Amino acid sequence: MFEKAMSTFSEKVESLIQSEKTDLKRAEDGISLCIKTLSKLQKQVEQEDFEDAQEEIDFFKNIKPFPMSYLIYFTEVRTCELMLPKAGNSNKVRFLKKEMKKINKFFTLNSGFVSYMEQGHTYLDHQFFSRTAMRDFSFSPSINYYINPEFSTSHDMLWAKVQALYRYIHYIREKLERIEPGSSGSYRERQPNVLVWSGAKISLVEMIYSLYHAGDINHGTVDLKTLFSAFEDIFNIKFDNYYKNYGEMKARKDPRAKYLYKIANILEAKMREDDEK
């Protein structure tokens, strides 16, 4: 029902993130993209509604929060870009670290809900992600999508904000590193320079794409750029054009995910060997 709209949004937001635009311009364009996508989703819901309660829960838990989280993220980035002190690196670093403290406070205040979602629980989904349940908004919304009772539940906005702030944390860390290398050290554990990827680079690309599409990192909210940056830090490697690598992988003959196939067989063989001992 929503596959086309979400697929189009995913492609456009990923292209926007990879663009050479300034952070402010990306944020402004991202806000526009998110609002358009949410408008389409809202019209679909109004016209077709849901077949049953489970479909409604899935929409407000897994579908709507995706563009909504980016709307919140881009809004936070835009505000940060506009409010960031214009002069003095120390002033900029101080401002960004205050932003990080605000994020930490939010996660502390909502630790119970975050824990519920991170552990993959579902027993309260009928309360959190159903429009028929009691509404108890956890923060004051400022955009009409948040407050439309036919397009909101008690916790879909909160879940979207959790996902948005995961992205915002990465934005702040990158901003801090660009302004003053090492200044984000108190918030980010520095990776040791002893791990080096010694296999083919495209094999690692294959693994990262698999993790990305599996959706098991940051509840599926992490974007490709962030994920590749993290692996660059871990393995002291630089990815030049992973989109091109992905195209090369798609052009292979089966099995196209040959590295994953290879290491899965290695692990299976090892476990069989252990069983025989």
PDB file of C-alpha atoms in Angstrom:
ATOM      1  CA  MET A   1       0.000   0.000   0.000  1.00  0.00           C
ATOM      2  CA  PHE A   2       2.800   2.408   0.853  1.00  0.00           C
ATOM      3  CA  GLU A   3       5.719   0.679  -0.894  1.00  0.00           C
ATOM      4  CA  LYS A   4       5.999   3.081  -3.841  1.00  0.00           C
ATOM      5  CA  ALA A   5       5.952   6.233  -1.722  1.00  0.00           C
ATOM      6  CA  MET A   6       8.503   4.851   0.722  1.00  0.00           C
ATOM      7  CA  SER A   7      10.810   3.537  -2.000  1.00  0.00           C
ATOM      8  CA  THR A   8      10.781   6.914  -3.747  1.00  0.00           C
ATOM      9  CA  PHE A   9      11.420   8.708  -0.467  1.00  0.00           C
ATOM     10  CA  SER A  10      14.338   6.403   0.440  1.00  0.00           C
ATOM     11  CA  GLU A  11      16.024   7.007  -2.904  1.00  0.00           C
ATOM     12  CA  LYS A  12      15.547  10.768  -2.769  1.00  0.00           C
ATOM     13  CA  VAL A  13      16.682  11.206   0.822  1.00  0.00           C
ATOM     14  CA  GLU A  14      19.784   9.062   0.245  1.00  0.00           C
ATOM     15  CA  SER A  15      20.630  11.092  -2.869  1.00  0.00           C
ATOM     16  CA  LEU A  16      20.166  14.298  -0.883  1.00  0.00           C
ATOM     17  CA  ILE A  17      22.439  13.122   1.927  1.00  0.00           C
ATOM     18  CA  GLN A  18      25.132  12.180  -0.603  1.00  0.00           C
ATOM     19  CA  SER A  19      24.889  15.527  -2.419  1.00  0.00           C
ATOM     20  CA  GLU A  20      27.538  18.231  -2.250  1.00  0.00           C
ATOM     21  CA  LYS A  21      25.079  20.785  -0.890  1.00  0.00           C
ATOM     22  CA  THR A  22      25.763  22.627   2.355  1.00  0.00           C
ATOM     23  CA  ASP A  23      24.299  21.210   5.566  1.00  0.00           C
ATOM     24  CA  LEU A  24      21.775  24.048   5.666  1.00  0.00           C
ATOM     25  CA  LYS A  25      20.643  23.554   2.065  1.00  0.00           C
ATOM     26  CA  ARG A  26      20.384  19.787   2.560  1.00  0.00           C
ATOM     27  CA  ALA A  27      18.262  20.367   5.652  1.00  0.00           C
ATOM     28  CA  GLU A  28      15.921  22.785   3.899  1.00  0.00           C
ATOM     29  CA  ASP A  29      15.503  20.502   0.884  1.00  0.00           C
ATOM     30  CA  GLY A  30      15.060  17.544   3.231  1.00  0.00           C
ATOM     31  CA  ILE A  31      12.281  19.266   5.151  1.00  0.00           C
ATOM     32  CA  SER A  32      10.426  19.922   1.902  1.00  0.00           C
ATOM     33  CA  LEU A  33      10.875  16.311   0.768  1.00  0.00           C
ATOM     34  CA  CYS A  34       9.641  14.918   4.098  1.00  0.00           C
ATOM     35  CA  ILE A  35       6.555  17.137   4.193  1.00  0.00           C
ATOM     36  CA  LYS A  36       5.598  16.098   0.655  1.00  0.00           C
ATOM     37  CA  THR A  37       6.043  12.420   1.516  1.00  0.00           C
ATOM     38  CA  LEU A  38       4.034  12.716   4.719  1.00  0.00           C
ATOM     39  CA  SER A  39       1.272  14.512   2.803  1.00  0.00           C
ATOM     40  CA  LYS A  40       1.094  11.589   0.367  1.00  0.00           C
ATOM     41  CA  LEU A  41       0.975   9.064   3.209  1.00  0.00           C
ATOM     42  CA  GLN A  42      -1.715  11.028   5.022  1.00  0.00           C
ATOM     43  CA  LYS A  43      -3.900  11.192   1.890  1.00  0.00           C
ATOM     44  CA  GLN A  44      -3.490   7.445   1.378  1.00  0.00           C
ATOM     45  CA  VAL A  45      -4.544   6.763   4.949  1.00  0.00           C
ATOM     46  CA  GLU A  46      -7.555   9.065   4.612  1.00  0.00           C
ATOM     47  CA  GLN A  47      -8.640   7.448   1.334  1.00  0.00           C
ATOM     48  CA  GLU A  48      -7.924   3.788   2.032  1.00  0.00           C
ATOM     49  CA  ASP A  49      -7.384   3.433   5.798  1.00  0.00           C
ATOM     50  CA  PHE A  50      -6.183   0.066   7.145  1.00  0.00           C
ATOM     51  CA  GLU A  51      -7.537  -3.429   6.716  1.00  0.00           C
ATOM     52  CA  ASP A  52      -7.016  -4.390  10.350  1.00  0.00           C
ATOM     53  CA  ALA A  53      -5.412  -3.310  13.623  1.00  0.00           C
ATOM     54  CA  GLN A  54      -2.080  -4.969  12.851  1.00  0.00           C
ATOM     55  CA  GLU A  55      -1.706  -3.061   9.592  1.00  0.00           C
ATOM     56  CA  GLU A  56      -2.413   0.167  11.465  1.00  0.00           C
ATOM     57  CA  ILE A  57       0.220  -0.661  14.094  1.00  0.00           C
ATOM     58  CA  ASP A  58       2.772  -1.523  11.418  1.00  0.00           C
ATOM     59  CA  PHE A  59       2.155   1.802   9.665  1.00  0.00           C
ATOM     60  CA  PHE A  60       2.563   3.956  12.771  1.00  0.00           C
ATOM     61  CA  LYS A  61       5.489   1.903  14.093  1.00  0.00           C
ATOM     62  CA  ASN A  62       7.513   1.221  10.952  1.00  0.00           C
ATOM     63  CA  ILE A  63       6.343   3.338   8.031  1.00  0.00           C
ATOM     64  CA  LYS A  64       5.273   6.835   9.091  1.00  0.00           C
ATOM     65  CA  PRO A  65       8.189   7.282  11.558  1.00  0.00           C
ATOM     66  CA  PHE A  66      10.709   6.879   8.727  1.00  0.00           C
ATOM     67  CA  PRO A  67       9.966  10.142   6.877  1.00  0.00           C
ATOM     68  CA  MET A  68       8.820  11.784  10.102  1.00  0.00           C
ATOM     69  CA  SER A  69      12.149  11.041  11.749  1.00  0.00           C
ATOM     70  CA  TYR A  70      13.957  12.649   8.843  1.00  0.00           C
ATOM     71  CA  LEU A  71      11.667  15.670   9.109  1.00  0.00           C
ATOM     72  CA  ILE A  72      12.642  16.066  12.763  1.00  0.00           C
ATOM     73  CA  TYR A  73      16.298  15.407  11.955  1.00  0.00           C
ATOM     74  CA  PHE A  74      16.462  17.958   9.138  1.00  0.00           C
ATOM     75  CA  THR A  75      14.610  20.471  11.327  1.00  0.00           C
ATOM     76  CA  GLU A  76      17.169  19.990  14.106  1.00  0.00           C
ATOM     77  CA  VAL A  77      20.041  20.365  11.633  1.00  0.00           C
ATOM     78  CA  ARG A  78      18.536  23.523  10.138  1.00  0.00           C
ATOM     79  CA  THR A  79      18.069  25.056  13.589  1.00  0.00           C
ATOM     80  CA  CYS A  80      21.621  24.115  14.542  1.00  0.00           C
ATOM     81  CA  GLU A  81      23.065  25.617  11.368  1.00  0.00           C
ATOM     82  CA  LEU A  82      21.193  28.871  11.952  1.00  0.00           C
ATOM     83  CA  MET A  83      21.979  29.093  15.684  1.00  0.00           C
ATOM     84  CA  LEU A  84      25.621  27.956  15.554  1.00  0.00           C
ATOM     85  CA  PRO A  85      27.926  30.851  16.597  1.00  0.00           C
ATOM     86  CA  LYS A  86      29.521  32.471  13.568  1.00  0.00           C
ATOM     87  CA  ALA A  87      32.869  33.294  15.159  1.00  0.00           C
ATOM     88  CA  GLY A  88      35.271  31.419  17.421  1.00  0.00           C
ATOM     89  CA  ASN A  89      35.775  27.668  17.309  1.00  0.00           C
ATOM     90  CA  SER A  90      35.541  27.426  21.092  1.00  0.00           C
ATOM     91  CA  ASN A  91      32.085  29.024  20.977  1.00  0.00           C
ATOM     92  CA  LYS A  92      30.976  26.597  18.275  1.00  0.00           C
ATOM     93  CA  VAL A  93      32.282  23.576  20.180  1.00  0.00           C
ATOM     94  CA  ARG A  94      30.563  24.753  23.366  1.00  0.00           C
ATOM     95  CA  PHE A  95      27.270  25.165  21.526  1.00  0.00           C
ATOM     96  CA  LEU A  96      27.457  21.701  19.942  1.00  0.00           C
ATOM     97  CA  LYS A  97      28.306  20.023  23.224  1.00  0.00           C
ATOM     98  CA  LYS A  98      25.267  21.674  24.781  1.00  0.00           C
ATOM     99  CA  GLU A  99      23.227  20.140  21.962  1.00  0.00           C
ATOM    100  CA  MET A 100      24.671  16.739  22.842  1.00  0.00           C
ATOM    101  CA  LYS A 101      23.667  17.222  26.479  1.00  0.00           C
ATOM    102  CA  LYS A 102      20.098  17.993  25.399  1.00  0.00           C
ATOM    103  CA  ILE A 103      20.034  14.758  23.426  1.00  0.00           C
ATOM    104  CA  ASN A 104      21.328  12.779  26.400  1.00  0.00           C
ATOM    105  CA  LYS A 105      18.632  14.346  28.593  1.00  0.00           C
ATOM    106  CA  PHE A 106      15.941  13.343  26.097  1.00  0.00           C
ATOM    107  CA  PHE A 107      17.129   9.721  26.065  1.00  0.00           C
ATOM    108  CA  THR A 108      17.269   9.669  29.861  1.00  0.00           C
ATOM    109  CA  LEU A 109      13.709  10.984  30.172  1.00  0.00           C
ATOM    110  CA  ASN A 110      12.439   8.434  27.656  1.00  0.00           C
ATOM    111  CA  SER A 111      14.649   5.516  28.642  1.00  0.00           C
ATOM    112  CA  GLY A 112      11.728   3.179  29.318  1.00  0.00           C
ATOM    113  CA  PHE A 113      10.219   3.600  25.872  1.00  0.00           C
ATOM    114  CA  VAL A 114      13.609   3.465  24.149  1.00  0.00           C
ATOM    115  CA  SER A 115      14.378   0.227  25.983  1.00  0.00           C
ATOM    116  CA  TYR A 116      11.011  -1.208  24.931  1.00  0.00           C
ATOM    117  CA  MET A 117      11.726  -0.461  21.282  1.00  0.00           C
ATOM    118  CA  GLU A 118      15.377  -1.511  21.316  1.00  0.00           C
ATOM    119  CA  GLN A 119      14.524  -4.890  22.818  1.00  0.00           C
ATOM    120  CA  GLY A 120      11.967  -5.515  20.097  1.00  0.00           C
ATOM    121  CA  HIS A 121       8.987  -5.814  22.440  1.00  0.00           C
ATOM    122  CA  THR A 122       5.469  -5.740  20.997  1.00  0.00           C
ATOM    123  CA  TYR A 123       3.150  -6.234  23.981  1.00  0.00           C
ATOM    124  CA  LEU A 124       2.312  -2.504  24.217  1.00  0.00           C
ATOM    125  CA  ASP A 125       2.151  -1.819  20.497  1.00  0.00           C
ATOM    126  CA  HIS A 126      -1.665  -1.718  20.587  1.00  0.00           C
ATOM    127  CA  GLN A 127      -1.407   1.216  23.003  1.00  0.00           C
ATOM    128  CA  PHE A 128       1.586   2.997  21.489  1.00  0.00           C
ATOM    129  CA  PHE A 129       0.787   2.687  17.777  1.00  0.00           C
ATOM    130  CA  SER A 130      -2.980   2.550  17.492  1.00  0.00           C
ATOM    131  CA  ARG A 131      -5.194   5.610  17.052  1.00  0.00           C
ATOM    132  CA  THR A 132      -7.883   4.105  19.257  1.00  0.00           C
ATOM    133  CA  ALA A 133      -5.604   4.006  22.292  1.00  0.00           C
ATOM    134  CA  MET A 134      -5.308   6.792  24.814  1.00  0.00           C
ATOM    135  CA  ARG A 135      -3.210   9.680  23.494  1.00  0.00           C
ATOM    136  CA  ASP A 136      -0.469  10.952  25.730  1.00  0.00           C
ATOM    137  CA  PHE A 137       1.999  12.968  23.664  1.00  0.00           C
ATOM    138  CA  SER A 138       5.434  13.082  25.262  1.00  0.00           C
ATOM    139  CA  PHE A 139       6.483  16.429  23.802  1.00  0.00           C
ATOM    140  CA  SER A 140       4.833  19.432  22.211  1.00  0.00           C
ATOM    141  CA  PRO A 141       4.516  19.121  18.438  1.00  0.00           C
ATOM    142  CA  SER A 142       4.801  22.111  16.137  1.00  0.00           C
ATOM    143  CA  ILE A 143       3.834  20.656  12.756  1.00  0.00           C
ATOM    144  CA  ASN A 144       0.251  19.776  11.872  1.00  0.00           C
ATOM    145  CA  TYR A 145       1.100  16.162  10.994  1.00  0.00           C
ATOM    146  CA  TYR A 146       1.876  15.581  14.637  1.00  0.00           C
ATOM    147  CA  ILE A 147      -1.517  16.563  15.972  1.00  0.00           C
ATOM    148  CA  ASN A 148      -3.960  15.278  13.363  1.00  0.00           C
ATOM    149  CA  PRO A 149      -5.810  12.595  15.357  1.00  0.00           C
ATOM    150  CA  GLU A 150      -6.399  10.543  12.206  1.00  0.00           C
ATOM    151  CA  PHE A 151      -2.698  10.522  11.386  1.00  0.00           C
ATOM    152  CA  SER A 152      -1.134  10.151  14.827  1.00  0.00           C
ATOM    153  CA  THR A 153      -0.909   7.787  17.758  1.00  0.00           C
ATOM    154  CA  SER A 154       0.379   8.369  21.255  1.00  0.00           C
ATOM    155  CA  HIS A 155       3.949   7.264  20.500  1.00  0.00           C
ATOM    156  CA  ASP A 156       4.663   7.296  16.761  1.00  0.00           C
ATOM    157  CA  MET A 157       6.023  10.843  17.063  1.00  0.00           C
ATOM    158  CA  LEU A 158       8.172   9.915  20.037  1.00  0.00           C
ATOM    159  CA  TRP A 159       9.554   6.914  18.139  1.00  0.00           C
ATOM    160  CA  ALA A 160      10.305   9.164  15.166  1.00  0.00           C
ATOM    161  CA  LYS A 161      12.150  11.591  17.417  1.00  0.00           C
ATOM    162  CA  VAL A 162      14.250   8.781  18.906  1.00  0.00           C
ATOM    163  CA  GLN A 163      15.338   7.762  15.402  1.00  0.00           C
ATOM    164  CA  ALA A 164      15.918  11.389  14.403  1.00  0.00           C
ATOM    165  CA  LEU A 165      18.204  12.037  17.361  1.00  0.00           C
ATOM    166  CA  TYR A 166      20.323   8.991  16.548  1.00  0.00           C
ATOM    167  CA  ARG A 167      21.051  10.700  13.224  1.00  0.00           C
ATOM    168  CA  TYR A 168      21.487  14.083  14.855  1.00  0.00           C
ATOM    169  CA  ILE A 169      24.139  12.671  17.196  1.00  0.00           C
ATOM    170  CA  HIS A 170      26.203  11.627  14.181  1.00  0.00           C
ATOM    171  CA  TYR A 171      25.736  15.051  12.591  1.00  0.00           C
ATOM    172  CA  ILE A 172      26.993  16.795  15.744  1.00  0.00           C
ATOM    173  CA  ARG A 173      30.002  14.487  16.027  1.00  0.00           C
ATOM    174  CA  GLU A 174      30.988  15.127  12.426  1.00  0.00           C
ATOM    175  CA  LYS A 175      30.477  18.858  12.931  1.00  0.00           C
ATOM    176  CA  LEU A 176      32.678  18.830  16.018  1.00  0.00           C
ATOM    177  CA  GLU A 177      35.426  16.928  14.228  1.00  0.00           C
ATOM    178  CA  ARG A 178      35.419  19.372  11.325  1.00  0.00           C
ATOM    179  CA  ILE A 179      35.579  22.393  13.607  1.00  0.00           C
ATOM    180  CA  GLU A 180      38.156  21.041  16.025  1.00  0.00           C
ATOM    181  CA  PRO A 181      39.546  17.529  15.478  1.00  0.00           C
ATOM    182  CA  GLY A 182      39.399  15.539  18.689  1.00  0.00           C
ATOM    183  CA  SER A 183      36.833  17.795  20.314  1.00  0.00           C
ATOM    184  CA  SER A 184      34.158  15.100  20.189  1.00  0.00           C
ATOM    185  CA  GLY A 185      36.395  12.696  22.103  1.00  0.00           C
ATOM    186  CA  SER A 186      34.376  12.895  25.306  1.00  0.00           C
ATOM    187  CA  TYR A 187      31.304  11.725  23.399  1.00  0.00           C
ATOM    188  CA  ARG A 188      32.888   9.291  21.005  1.00  0.00           C
ATOM    189  CA  GLU A 189      35.173   6.427  21.814  1.00  0.00           C
ATOM    190  CA  ARG A 190      38.171   6.780  19.520  1.00  0.00           C
ATOM    191  CA  GLN A 191      38.939   3.719  17.472  1.00  0.00           C
ATOM    192  CA  PRO A 192      42.374   2.152  17.869  1.00  0.00           C
ATOM    193  CA  ASN A 193      44.601   2.172  14.783  1.00  0.00           C
ATOM    194  CA  VAL A 194      45.239  -1.566  14.864  1.00  0.00           C
ATOM    195  CA  LEU A 195      42.279  -2.891  12.881  1.00  0.00           C
ATOM    196  CA  VAL A 196      42.963  -2.949   9.163  1.00  0.00           C
ATOM    197  CA  TRP A 197      40.715  -4.509   6.541  1.00  0.00           C
ATOM    198  CA  SER A 198      42.989  -6.870   4.641  1.00  0.00           C
ATOM    199  CA  GLY A 199      40.419  -8.381   2.292  1.00  0.00           C
ATOM    200  CA  ALA A 200      39.087  -6.981  -0.956  1.00  0.00           C
ATOM    201  CA  LYS A 201      37.418  -3.598  -0.442  1.00  0.00           C
ATOM    202  CA  ILE A 202      34.360  -4.657  -2.418  1.00  0.00           C
ATOM    203  CA  SER A 203      33.869  -7.554   0.015  1.00  0.00           C
ATOM    204  CA  LEU A 204      33.488  -5.114   2.869  1.00  0.00           C
ATOM    205  CA  VAL A 205      31.127  -3.016   0.743  1.00  0.00           C
ATOM    206  CA  GLU A 206      29.048  -6.160   0.283  1.00  0.00           C
ATOM    207  CA  MET A 207      28.856  -6.683   4.042  1.00  0.00           C
ATOM    208  CA  ILE A 208      27.921  -3.071   4.752  1.00  0.00           C
ATOM    209  CA  TYR A 209      25.141  -3.050   2.179  1.00  0.00           C
ATOM    210  CA  SER A 210      23.801  -6.252   3.704  1.00  0.00           C
ATOM    211  CA  LEU A 211      23.747  -4.729   7.175  1.00  0.00           C
ATOM    212  CA  TYR A 212      22.091  -1.610   5.827  1.00  0.00           C
ATOM    213  CA  HIS A 213      19.278  -3.459   4.095  1.00  0.00           C
ATOM    214  CA  ALA A 214      18.808  -5.854   7.018  1.00  0.00           C
ATOM    215  CA  GLY A 215      17.832  -2.817   9.089  1.00  0.00           C
ATOM    216  CA  ASP A 216      19.456  -4.091  12.279  1.00  0.00           C
ATOM    217  CA  ILE A 217      21.524  -0.975  13.079  1.00  0.00           C
ATOM    218  CA  ASN A 218      19.832   1.922  14.873  1.00  0.00           C
ATOM    219  CA  HIS A 219      16.497   0.228  14.165  1.00  0.00           C
ATOM    220  CA  GLY A 220      17.040   0.623  10.432  1.00  0.00           C
ATOM    221  CA  THR A 221      17.364   4.405  10.645  1.00  0.00           C
ATOM    222  CA  VAL A 222      21.053   4.657   9.797  1.00  0.00           C
ATOM    223  CA  ASP A 223      21.820   5.970   6.328  1.00  0.00           C
ATOM    224  CA  LEU A 224      24.487   4.516   4.052  1.00  0.00           C
ATOM    225  CA  LYS A 225      26.861   7.457   4.441  1.00  0.00           C
ATOM    226  CA  THR A 226      26.873   7.133   8.227  1.00  0.00           C
ATOM    227  CA  LEU A 227      27.337   3.377   8.060  1.00  0.00           C
ATOM    228  CA  PHE A 228      30.247   3.586   5.634  1.00  0.00           C
ATOM    229  CA  SER A 229      31.848   6.343   7.736  1.00  0.00           C
ATOM    230  CA  ALA A 230      31.659   4.109  10.805  1.00  0.00           C
ATOM    231  CA  PHE A 231      33.390   1.249   9.004  1.00  0.00           C
ATOM    232  CA  GLU A 232      36.022   3.645   7.694  1.00  0.00           C
ATOM    233  CA  ASP A 233      36.804   4.513  11.323  1.00  0.00           C
ATOM    234  CA  ILE A 234      36.829   0.893  12.475  1.00  0.00           C
ATOM    235  CA  PHE A 235      39.023  -0.518   9.718  1.00  0.00           C
ATOM    236  CA  ASN A 236      41.094   2.542   8.766  1.00  0.00           C
ATOM    237  CA  ILE A 237      39.911   2.377   5.188  1.00  0.00           C
ATOM    238  CA  LYS A 238      38.569   4.895   2.678  1.00  0.00           C
ATOM    239  CA  PHE A 239      35.637   4.080   0.390  1.00  0.00           C
ATOM    240  CA  ASP A 240      35.886   6.021  -2.840  1.00  0.00           C
ATOM    241  CA  ASN A 241      32.642   5.181  -4.623  1.00  0.00           C
ATOM    242  CA  TYR A 242      30.538   2.526  -2.931  1.00  0.00           C
ATOM    243  CA  TYR A 243      27.588   3.224  -5.240  1.00  0.00           C
ATOM    244  CA  LYS A 244      29.786   2.134  -8.146  1.00  0.00           C
ATOM    245  CA  ASN A 245      30.827  -0.945  -6.158  1.00  0.00           C
ATOM    246  CA  TYR A 246      27.171  -1.787  -5.614  1.00  0.00           C
ATOM    247  CA  GLY A 247      26.572  -1.556  -9.357  1.00  0.00           C
ATOM    248  CA  GLU A 248      29.472  -3.943  -9.941  1.00  0.00           C
ATOM    249  CA  MET A 249      27.980  -6.376  -7.442  1.00  0.00           C
ATOM    250  CA  LYS A 250      24.596  -6.266  -9.185  1.00  0.00           C
ATOM    251  CA  ALA A 251      26.279  -7.071 -12.496  1.00  0.00           C
ATOM    252  CA  ARG A 252      27.795 -10.303 -11.162  1.00  0.00           C
ATOM    253  CA  LYS A 253      26.530 -13.766 -11.968  1.00  0.00           C
ATOM    254  CA  ASP A 254      24.929 -15.685  -9.097  1.00  0.00           C
ATOM    255  CA  PRO A 255      25.744 -15.720  -6.296  1.00  0.00           C
ATOM    256  CA  ARG A 256      26.026 -11.951  -6.488  1.00  0.00           C
ATOM    257  CA  ALA A 257      26.680 -11.642  -2.762  1.00  0.00           C
ATOM    258  CA  LYS A 258      29.621 -13.975  -3.181  1.00  0.00           C
ATOM    259  CA  TYR A 259      31.606 -12.818  -0.134  1.00  0.00           C
ATOM    260  CA  LEU A 260      28.663 -13.316   2.195  1.00  0.00           C
ATOM    261  CA  TYR A 261      28.065 -16.701   0.603  1.00  0.00           C
ATOM    262  CA  LYS A 262      31.735 -17.566   1.111  1.00  0.00           C
ATOM    263  CA  ILE A 263      31.980 -16.578   4.782  1.00  0.00           C
ATOM    264  CA  ALA A 264      28.609 -18.207   5.578  1.00  0.00           C
ATOM    265  CA  ASN A 265      29.967 -21.485   4.176  1.00  0.00           C
ATOM    266  CA  ILE A 266      33.179 -21.070   6.153  1.00  0.00           C
ATOM    267  CA  LEU A 267      31.222 -20.613   9.375  1.00  0.00           C
ATOM    268  CA  GLU A 268      28.935 -23.572   8.627  1.00  0.00           C
ATOM    269  CA  ALA A 269      31.964 -25.754   7.892  1.00  0.00           C
ATOM    270  CA  LYS A 270      33.618 -24.690  11.143  1.00  0.00           C
ATOM    271  CA  MET A 271      30.521 -25.509  13.188  1.00  0.00           C
ATOM    272  CA  ARG A 272      30.205 -28.913  11.521  1.00  0.00           C
ATOM    273  CA  GLU A 273      33.857 -29.532  12.295  1.00  0.00           C
ATOM    274  CA  ASP A 274      33.253 -28.633  15.955  1.00  0.00           C
ATOM    275  CA  ASP A 275      30.266 -30.984  16.083  1.00  0.00           C
ATOM    276  CA  GLU A 276      32.429 -33.874  14.920  1.00  0.00           C
ATOM    277  CA  LYS A 277      35.013 -33.439  17.676  1.00  0.00           C
TER     278      LYS A 277
END
